[in-house]
Amino acid sequence: METFLIKALQLILAIGLLVLLHEGGHFFFSKLFKVRVEKFYLFFDVTIGKWKGSIFKFKPKNSDTQYGMGWLPLGGYCKIAGMIDESFDTEQMKQPVQPWEFRAKPAWQRLLIMIGGVLVNFLLALFIYSMVLFYWGDSYVPMDKMTQGMEFNQQAKDLGFQDGDIMLGTDEGLFKGPKHELSIDVNAYRQIANAHTVYFLRNGQRDSIAIPQVQKHFLFFSWESSTLNLLDMGQEMPPFMRTWSPAVIDSVLPNTPAAELHLQRGDRLTMINGKAIETYNQFQYAIKDIENLLKYITTHGDSLALRQITLGYERNGKTDTVSVLLTKELQLGFQPALQYEPDTINYSFLASFPAGISYGWNVLVSYVDDLKYLASADGAKSLGGFGAIGNLFPAQWDWHRFWLMTAFLSIILAFMNILPIPALDGGHVLFLLYEMVTRRKPSEKFMIRAEYIGFGIIILLMVVANLNDVLRWIGVI
């Protein structure tokens, strides 16, 4: 329960901050061009019956704007006078045009008002990345310094990779390396999935493997594409590659099964449930197998039986086998020994800004590139709602990871909002660009219908994404 609350609090804080500043971008340009803002709300004040849905609201003296917070945490809104938006206030549009209304302003001013939120979110992400690099620096474990190399799954071995290969890079560039030696480096996966050739060291000798390509066609276009799929590479168990890290204990956590067994620093795990293991990743895969089986268990007794494992370990050259009951979270209760110290690049205050801009731009490019996988069935299943987003935050409060996740969500919010979908900022921008090019405004009737269609699309996507969360939780996908 504590883990859930910590993740939920981080999610609410991040989303609240991003929504507030996004709507603040619209608010800033509206005030700049003397357009009246009638309501400025964090979250939606949806009305149900006689309940107006505001947690609180207030209107400063001599102000045209009501400020408040709604109960439905799905975003926020800035109700701008004389504009067809998610409030669907069509009565106002029937009245004569007033000089302080959105519709009375020239197209270029209306365009800036509409892109204000996206602009703030994108600049905010770049600023956060810059400050994270300034305060914490950029830490990673260089791939070429991982002298034990990688361990690969069968898909990778079929391509020619061997356990122990030290990965160097691809024809797209050198690998940077993961933040932590036991984490999956998604950027390395992305490079391999988009590459024609992968370079590595094997037994001290530089070598390479050609990634098979297939010819793809769409209308009059034709191009080569890798046979590897980023989603498959990361979601398979075991995944495409992980750092070769021995299953050696560094420290034992108090009041855990490992502490009850008196396991100690330097012990090497050698077996779980009769299956030999060499690496910490193999230990994790065995635990994952138990987790998958637990999804089909209906009785407490069967659950206890699955969590009761046989564990083999080696200490000072002597081996022993014990039986132990894992916790309900399937934890044994130890921290693995790490082999590699990460490199850290520190930035001065001024140097952090170009570095943060480059970092944020690479995040955006990678995110946009990954959207191509949504066209597949597995890609559609990978869509996630608030549960999936919340799980991206750490189980313990970590300001470094919190700000990195907030910056990432800010980039996603900026990109998704600029998509040319009616009801989103990008939809309004599209119609404004049409007006600026053709010198003709779309009719209000058309705009109202487009807003309804766009709002319906957004609701459908949210339903699918959050339904995926539920299906993942109950083990269906």
Coordinates of C-alpha atoms in Angstrom, one line a residue:
M1 CA 0.0 0.0 0.0
E2 CA 2.9 2.3 0.8
T3 CA 4.4 1.8 -2.6
F4 CA 1.1 2.6 -4.3
L5 CA 0.8 5.8 -2.3
I6 CA 4.3 7.0 -3.1
K7 CA 3.8 6.3 -6.8
A8 CA 0.4 7.9 -6.9
L9 CA 1.6 11.0 -5.1
Q10 CA 4.5 11.4 -7.6
L11 CA 2.1 10.9 -10.5
I12 CA -0.4 13.5 -9.1
L13 CA 2.3 16.0 -8.4
A14 CA 3.9 15.7 -11.8
I15 CA 0.6 15.7 -13.7
G16 CA -0.7 18.6 -11.7
L17 CA 2.5 20.7 -12.3
L18 CA 2.5 19.9 -16.0
V19 CA -1.2 20.7 -16.5
L20 CA -1.0 23.9 -14.5
L21 CA 1.9 25.2 -16.6
H22 CA 0.4 24.0 -19.8
E23 CA -2.8 25.9 -19.2
G24 CA -0.6 28.8 -17.9
G25 CA 0.8 29.0 -21.4
H26 CA -2.6 29.6 -22.9
F27 CA -3.4 32.0 -20.1
F28 CA -0.2 34.0 -20.6
F29 CA -0.8 34.6 -24.4
S30 CA -4.5 35.3 -23.8
K31 CA -3.7 38.0 -21.3
L32 CA -0.9 39.3 -23.5
F33 CA -3.3 39.9 -26.4
K34 CA -6.1 41.1 -24.0
V35 CA -8.4 38.1 -24.5
R36 CA -10.7 37.4 -21.5
V37 CA -10.1 34.1 -19.7
E38 CA -13.3 33.1 -17.9
K39 CA -12.1 30.1 -16.0
F40 CA -8.7 28.7 -15.2
Y41 CA -8.9 25.2 -13.7
L42 CA -6.6 22.4 -12.6
F43 CA -8.4 19.2 -13.3
F44 CA -12.0 19.1 -14.6
D45 CA -15.0 20.3 -12.6
V46 CA -17.5 17.9 -14.1
T47 CA -21.0 18.5 -13.0
I48 CA -23.0 15.5 -11.7
G49 CA -26.6 16.4 -10.8
K50 CA -26.6 19.3 -8.4
W51 CA -22.9 18.9 -7.6
K52 CA -20.9 21.4 -9.6
G53 CA -17.7 19.4 -9.2
S54 CA -15.3 22.1 -7.9
I55 CA -13.1 21.2 -4.9
F56 CA -12.5 24.9 -4.5
K57 CA -12.9 28.0 -6.6
F58 CA -12.4 31.8 -6.2
K59 CA -12.6 34.9 -8.3
P60 CA -10.4 37.8 -7.3
K61 CA -11.9 41.3 -7.1
N62 CA -12.0 43.2 -10.4
S63 CA -11.0 40.0 -12.3
D64 CA -12.8 38.3 -15.2
T65 CA -11.2 34.9 -14.3
Q66 CA -12.5 32.3 -11.9
Y67 CA -9.8 30.0 -10.6
G68 CA -10.4 26.6 -9.2
M69 CA -9.7 22.9 -8.9
G70 CA -12.0 20.2 -10.2
W71 CA -12.4 16.6 -8.8
L72 CA -11.6 14.7 -12.0
P73 CA -7.8 14.5 -12.4
L74 CA -7.7 14.0 -16.2
G75 CA -6.1 17.4 -17.1
G76 CA -7.2 20.9 -16.8
Y77 CA -8.6 23.8 -18.9
C78 CA -8.4 27.5 -19.6
K79 CA -11.8 28.7 -20.8
I80 CA -11.1 31.5 -23.2
A81 CA -14.0 33.8 -24.2
G82 CA -15.2 33.5 -27.8
M83 CA -13.7 30.1 -28.5
I84 CA -15.2 26.7 -29.2
D85 CA -13.4 24.3 -26.8
E86 CA -14.0 21.4 -24.5
S87 CA -16.6 23.4 -22.6
F88 CA -18.9 23.3 -25.6
D89 CA -20.3 26.7 -24.7
T90 CA -22.2 27.4 -28.0
E91 CA -24.5 30.0 -26.5
Q92 CA -21.7 32.5 -26.2
M93 CA -20.9 32.0 -29.9
K94 CA -24.4 33.1 -30.8
Q95 CA -23.8 36.6 -29.3
P96 CA -22.2 39.5 -31.2
V97 CA -18.4 39.4 -31.3
Q98 CA -16.8 41.4 -28.5
P99 CA -13.3 43.0 -28.8
W100 CA -12.0 41.0 -25.8
E101 CA -13.0 37.6 -27.4
F102 CA -10.6 35.1 -28.9
R103 CA -12.6 35.1 -32.2
A104 CA -12.1 38.9 -32.5
K105 CA -8.3 38.6 -32.6
P106 CA -6.1 38.2 -35.7
A107 CA -5.2 34.7 -36.7
W108 CA -1.5 35.0 -35.7
Q109 CA -2.5 36.0 -32.1
R110 CA -5.0 33.1 -31.9
L111 CA -2.2 30.8 -33.1
L112 CA 0.2 31.9 -30.4
I113 CA -2.6 31.5 -27.8
M114 CA -3.2 27.9 -29.0
I115 CA 0.4 26.8 -29.1
G116 CA 1.2 28.5 -25.7
G117 CA 0.6 25.3 -23.7
V118 CA 2.7 23.1 -25.9
L119 CA 5.5 25.7 -26.0
V120 CA 5.6 25.9 -22.2
N121 CA 5.6 22.1 -21.8
F122 CA 8.4 21.6 -24.3
L123 CA 10.5 24.5 -22.9
L124 CA 9.8 23.2 -19.4
A125 CA 11.1 19.7 -20.3
L126 CA 14.3 21.2 -21.7
F127 CA 14.8 23.3 -18.6
I128 CA 14.2 20.3 -16.2
Y129 CA 16.7 18.2 -18.2
S130 CA 19.2 21.1 -18.0
M131 CA 18.8 21.4 -14.3
V132 CA 19.0 17.7 -13.7
L133 CA 22.3 17.6 -15.6
F134 CA 23.6 20.6 -13.7
Y135 CA 22.7 19.2 -10.3
W136 CA 23.3 15.5 -10.7
G137 CA 25.3 15.2 -13.9
D138 CA 24.9 12.5 -16.4
S139 CA 25.8 9.0 -15.1
Y140 CA 26.0 5.9 -17.2
V141 CA 28.1 2.7 -17.5
P142 CA 30.0 2.7 -20.8
M143 CA 29.2 -0.4 -22.8
D144 CA 32.8 -1.0 -23.9
K145 CA 33.9 -1.0 -20.2
M146 CA 31.5 -3.9 -19.3
T147 CA 34.4 -6.4 -19.6
Q148 CA 32.2 -9.4 -18.8
G149 CA 30.0 -8.5 -21.8
M150 CA 26.3 -9.4 -22.2
E151 CA 24.1 -12.4 -21.9
F152 CA 21.7 -12.9 -24.8
N153 CA 18.4 -14.6 -25.4
Q154 CA 17.8 -17.2 -28.1
Q155 CA 16.7 -14.6 -30.7
A156 CA 20.0 -12.8 -30.3
K157 CA 22.0 -16.0 -30.4
D158 CA 20.2 -17.0 -33.6
L159 CA 21.6 -13.8 -35.2
G160 CA 25.1 -14.8 -34.1
F161 CA 25.6 -13.1 -30.7
Q162 CA 27.3 -15.1 -28.0
D163 CA 27.3 -14.6 -24.2
G164 CA 30.2 -12.5 -23.2
D165 CA 30.2 -10.3 -26.3
I166 CA 31.2 -6.7 -25.4
M167 CA 28.8 -4.4 -27.3
L168 CA 30.4 -1.4 -29.0
G169 CA 27.8 0.2 -31.3
T170 CA 26.1 0.1 -34.7
D171 CA 26.3 1.8 -38.0
E172 CA 24.2 4.5 -36.3
G173 CA 26.9 5.3 -33.7
L174 CA 28.5 4.1 -30.5
F175 CA 26.4 2.7 -27.6
K176 CA 26.3 5.1 -24.6
G177 CA 25.4 2.6 -22.0
P178 CA 22.7 2.2 -19.3
K179 CA 22.3 4.3 -16.2
H180 CA 22.8 1.1 -14.1
E181 CA 24.5 -2.1 -15.1
L182 CA 21.4 -4.2 -14.2
S183 CA 19.0 -2.0 -16.2
I184 CA 17.9 -2.5 -19.7
D185 CA 19.3 0.2 -22.0
V186 CA 16.3 1.0 -24.2
N187 CA 18.4 3.3 -26.3
A188 CA 20.8 0.4 -27.2
Y189 CA 17.8 -1.7 -28.1
R190 CA 16.5 1.1 -30.3
Q191 CA 19.9 1.4 -32.0
I192 CA 20.1 -2.3 -32.7
A193 CA 16.4 -2.4 -34.0
N194 CA 17.2 0.4 -36.5
A195 CA 20.7 -0.8 -37.5
H196 CA 22.1 -2.7 -40.4
T197 CA 25.3 -3.7 -38.6
V198 CA 26.2 -4.2 -34.9
Y199 CA 29.8 -4.0 -33.7
F200 CA 31.2 -5.8 -30.7
L201 CA 34.4 -7.3 -29.1
R202 CA 34.7 -11.1 -28.9
N203 CA 37.8 -12.6 -27.2
G204 CA 39.5 -9.3 -27.6
Q205 CA 38.8 -9.1 -31.4
R206 CA 36.5 -6.6 -33.0
D207 CA 33.7 -8.3 -35.0
S208 CA 30.3 -7.4 -36.5
I209 CA 26.9 -9.0 -37.3
A210 CA 24.6 -7.9 -40.1
I211 CA 21.0 -7.4 -39.0
P212 CA 18.6 -9.0 -41.6
Q213 CA 16.5 -6.5 -43.4
V214 CA 13.2 -6.8 -45.2
Q215 CA 11.7 -4.7 -48.0
K216 CA 8.5 -2.8 -47.0
H217 CA 6.1 -1.0 -49.3
F218 CA 3.4 1.7 -48.8
L219 CA 1.7 3.2 -51.8
F220 CA 4.5 4.4 -54.0
F221 CA 7.2 4.3 -51.3
S222 CA 9.6 1.4 -50.6
W223 CA 12.2 1.1 -47.9
E224 CA 14.3 -1.4 -46.0
S225 CA 13.4 -2.2 -42.4
S226 CA 15.1 -4.3 -39.7
T227 CA 13.5 -7.7 -38.9
L228 CA 14.0 -6.8 -35.2
N229 CA 11.2 -5.2 -33.2
L230 CA 11.9 -2.9 -30.3
L231 CA 8.8 -4.1 -28.4
D232 CA 9.8 -7.8 -28.7
M233 CA 13.4 -7.1 -27.8
G234 CA 12.4 -5.6 -24.4
Q235 CA 9.3 -7.6 -23.6
E236 CA 10.6 -11.1 -24.2
M237 CA 11.7 -13.0 -21.1
P238 CA 14.6 -13.2 -21.1
P239 CA 15.0 -10.0 -23.1
F240 CA 17.3 -9.6 -26.1
M241 CA 20.4 -8.8 -24.0
R242 CA 21.3 -7.9 -20.4
T243 CA 24.6 -7.2 -18.7
W244 CA 26.4 -10.4 -17.6
S245 CA 26.3 -9.9 -13.8
P246 CA 27.1 -12.8 -11.5
A247 CA 24.5 -13.8 -8.9
V248 CA 26.6 -12.6 -5.9
I249 CA 25.1 -11.0 -2.8
D250 CA 26.4 -7.6 -1.9
S251 CA 24.1 -7.0 1.2
V252 CA 21.2 -8.6 2.9
L253 CA 18.1 -6.6 3.8
P254 CA 16.9 -7.0 7.5
N255 CA 13.7 -8.9 8.3
T256 CA 13.7 -10.7 5.0
P257 CA 13.9 -14.4 4.0
A258 CA 17.6 -13.9 3.1
A259 CA 18.3 -12.6 6.6
E260 CA 16.5 -15.6 8.1
L261 CA 18.7 -17.9 6.1
H262 CA 21.8 -15.9 7.3
L263 CA 22.9 -15.3 3.8
Q264 CA 25.9 -12.9 3.7
R265 CA 28.0 -10.7 1.5
G266 CA 29.9 -12.7 -1.1
D267 CA 27.5 -15.7 -1.2
R268 CA 27.0 -16.8 -4.8
L269 CA 23.5 -18.1 -5.8
T270 CA 23.9 -21.3 -7.9
M271 CA 20.5 -22.9 -8.2
I272 CA 16.8 -22.2 -7.8
N273 CA 14.2 -25.0 -7.9
G274 CA 16.7 -27.4 -9.4
K275 CA 17.7 -25.1 -12.2
A276 CA 21.3 -23.9 -12.3
I277 CA 21.9 -20.2 -12.4
E278 CA 25.1 -18.2 -13.1
T279 CA 23.9 -14.6 -13.2
Y280 CA 21.6 -12.3 -11.3
N281 CA 19.5 -11.9 -14.4
Q282 CA 18.9 -15.7 -14.5
F283 CA 17.7 -15.5 -10.9
Q284 CA 15.3 -12.7 -11.8
Y285 CA 14.0 -14.8 -14.8
A286 CA 13.3 -17.7 -12.4
I287 CA 11.4 -15.4 -10.1
K288 CA 9.4 -14.0 -13.1
D289 CA 8.4 -17.6 -14.0
I290 CA 7.0 -18.0 -10.5
E291 CA 5.2 -14.6 -10.8
N292 CA 3.6 -15.8 -14.1
L293 CA 2.4 -19.0 -12.5
L294 CA 0.9 -17.2 -9.5
K295 CA -1.5 -15.5 -11.9
Y296 CA -3.3 -18.8 -12.4
I297 CA -3.4 -19.7 -8.7
T298 CA -6.7 -19.4 -6.8
T299 CA -5.9 -20.9 -3.3
H300 CA -3.7 -19.6 -0.5
G301 CA -2.2 -23.1 -0.2
D302 CA -1.1 -23.2 -3.8
S303 CA 0.3 -19.7 -3.5
L304 CA 2.4 -20.8 -0.5
A305 CA 3.6 -23.8 -2.4
L306 CA 4.8 -21.8 -5.3
R307 CA 6.5 -19.2 -3.1
Q308 CA 8.4 -22.0 -1.3
I309 CA 11.6 -22.4 -3.3
T310 CA 14.7 -24.5 -3.2
L311 CA 17.8 -22.3 -3.3
G312 CA 21.4 -23.3 -3.8
Y313 CA 24.3 -21.1 -2.9
E314 CA 28.1 -21.2 -2.6
R315 CA 30.2 -19.8 0.3
N316 CA 34.0 -20.1 0.5
G317 CA 34.0 -22.9 -2.0
K318 CA 31.3 -24.9 -0.2
T319 CA 27.8 -25.3 -1.6
D320 CA 24.5 -25.7 0.4
T321 CA 20.9 -26.1 -0.5
V322 CA 18.0 -24.6 1.5
S323 CA 14.3 -24.2 1.3
V324 CA 12.9 -20.7 1.8
L325 CA 9.5 -18.9 1.5
L326 CA 9.6 -15.8 -0.6
T327 CA 7.6 -12.7 0.5
K328 CA 4.2 -12.0 -1.0
E329 CA 6.1 -9.6 -3.4
L330 CA 8.4 -12.6 -4.3
Q331 CA 11.4 -10.9 -2.7
L332 CA 14.3 -12.9 -1.3
G333 CA 15.7 -9.7 0.3
F334 CA 19.2 -9.0 -0.9
Q335 CA 21.1 -6.4 -3.1
P336 CA 23.3 -7.9 -5.9
A337 CA 27.0 -7.1 -6.1
L338 CA 27.8 -4.6 -8.9
Q339 CA 30.9 -4.9 -11.1
Y340 CA 31.1 -1.5 -12.7
E341 CA 31.3 2.0 -11.5
P342 CA 29.3 4.4 -13.7
D343 CA 31.0 7.3 -15.3
T344 CA 29.6 10.8 -14.5
I345 CA 29.8 13.8 -16.7
N346 CA 29.4 17.0 -14.7
Y347 CA 28.1 20.3 -16.2
S348 CA 28.5 23.9 -15.3
F349 CA 25.3 26.0 -15.1
L350 CA 25.8 27.5 -18.6
A351 CA 27.0 24.2 -20.1
S352 CA 23.9 22.4 -18.8
F353 CA 21.6 24.2 -21.1
P354 CA 22.9 23.0 -24.5
A355 CA 23.4 19.6 -22.9
G356 CA 19.8 19.6 -21.6
I357 CA 18.4 20.8 -25.0
S358 CA 20.3 18.0 -26.8
Y359 CA 19.1 15.4 -24.2
G360 CA 15.5 16.5 -24.5
W361 CA 15.6 16.6 -28.3
N362 CA 16.9 13.0 -28.3
V363 CA 14.1 11.9 -26.0
L364 CA 11.5 13.5 -28.3
V365 CA 13.0 11.9 -31.4
S366 CA 13.2 8.5 -29.8
Y367 CA 9.6 8.8 -28.5
V368 CA 8.3 9.8 -32.0
D369 CA 10.3 7.0 -33.6
D370 CA 8.7 4.4 -31.2
L371 CA 5.2 5.5 -32.1
K372 CA 5.5 3.4 -35.3
Y373 CA 5.0 0.3 -33.1
L374 CA 1.5 1.4 -32.1
A375 CA 0.3 0.1 -35.5
S376 CA 1.0 -3.5 -34.5
A377 CA -1.2 -5.6 -32.2
D378 CA 1.6 -5.7 -29.6
G379 CA 2.0 -2.0 -29.9
A380 CA -1.7 -1.4 -29.2
K381 CA -1.4 -3.6 -26.1
S382 CA 1.5 -1.6 -24.9
L383 CA -0.7 1.5 -24.6
G384 CA -1.0 2.4 -21.0
G385 CA -3.1 4.8 -18.9
F386 CA -2.6 6.3 -15.5
G387 CA -1.6 2.9 -14.0
A388 CA 1.2 2.4 -16.5
I389 CA 2.4 6.0 -16.1
G390 CA 2.3 5.7 -12.4
N391 CA 4.4 2.5 -12.5
L392 CA 7.1 4.5 -14.3
F393 CA 7.8 6.3 -11.0
P394 CA 10.1 4.6 -8.4
A395 CA 8.7 2.9 -5.4
Q396 CA 10.8 5.1 -3.1
W397 CA 10.8 8.9 -3.4
D398 CA 13.8 9.8 -5.6
W399 CA 14.0 13.4 -6.7
H400 CA 16.4 12.6 -9.6
R401 CA 14.1 10.1 -11.1
F402 CA 11.0 12.2 -10.3
W403 CA 12.3 15.1 -12.3
L404 CA 13.5 12.9 -15.2
M405 CA 10.0 11.4 -15.4
T406 CA 8.3 14.8 -15.1
A407 CA 10.4 16.1 -18.0
F408 CA 9.6 13.0 -20.1
L409 CA 5.8 13.4 -19.4
S410 CA 6.1 17.1 -20.3
I411 CA 7.5 16.1 -23.7
I412 CA 4.8 13.5 -24.2
L413 CA 2.1 16.1 -23.2
A414 CA 3.6 18.6 -25.6
F415 CA 3.8 16.2 -28.5
M416 CA 0.4 14.6 -28.0
N417 CA -1.3 18.0 -27.7
I418 CA 0.2 19.3 -31.0
L419 CA -1.2 16.3 -32.9
P420 CA -3.8 17.6 -35.5
I421 CA -6.8 16.1 -33.7
P422 CA -9.9 18.3 -33.0
A423 CA -10.3 19.1 -29.3
L424 CA -6.5 19.1 -28.9
D425 CA -4.4 22.2 -29.3
G426 CA -3.0 20.7 -32.6
G427 CA -6.6 20.6 -34.0
H428 CA -7.1 24.2 -33.4
V429 CA -3.7 25.0 -34.8
L430 CA -4.6 23.1 -38.0
F431 CA -7.8 25.0 -38.5
L432 CA -6.0 28.3 -37.8
L433 CA -3.3 27.5 -40.4
Y434 CA -6.1 26.7 -42.9
E435 CA -7.6 30.1 -42.2
M436 CA -4.3 31.9 -42.6
V437 CA -3.6 30.2 -45.9
T438 CA -7.1 30.4 -47.4
R439 CA -8.2 33.6 -45.7
R440 CA -11.4 31.8 -44.8
K441 CA -12.6 30.7 -41.3
P442 CA -14.1 27.3 -40.9
S443 CA -17.8 27.7 -39.9
E444 CA -18.8 27.5 -36.3
K445 CA -21.0 24.5 -37.0
F446 CA -18.0 22.7 -38.5
M447 CA -15.9 23.6 -35.5
I448 CA -18.4 22.3 -33.0
R449 CA -18.8 19.0 -34.8
A450 CA -15.0 18.7 -35.1
E451 CA -14.7 19.3 -31.4
Y452 CA -17.2 16.6 -30.6
I453 CA -15.4 14.1 -32.9
G454 CA -12.0 15.0 -31.5
F455 CA -13.3 14.7 -27.9
G456 CA -14.8 11.3 -28.7
I457 CA -11.4 10.1 -30.1
I458 CA -9.6 11.2 -27.0
I459 CA -12.1 9.5 -24.7
L460 CA -11.8 6.3 -26.7
L461 CA -8.0 6.4 -26.5
M462 CA -8.2 6.9 -22.8
V463 CA -10.6 4.1 -22.3
V464 CA -8.4 1.7 -24.3
A465 CA -5.2 2.8 -22.5
N466 CA -6.7 2.4 -19.0
L467 CA -8.5 -0.8 -20.0
N468 CA -5.0 -2.2 -21.0
D469 CA -3.9 -1.3 -17.4
V470 CA -6.7 -3.4 -16.0
L471 CA -6.1 -6.3 -18.3
R472 CA -2.4 -6.2 -17.4
W473 CA -3.2 -6.1 -13.7
I474 CA -5.4 -9.2 -13.9
G475 CA -2.9 -11.0 -16.2
V476 CA -4.8 -11.1 -19.5
I477 CA -2.1 -9.2 -21.4

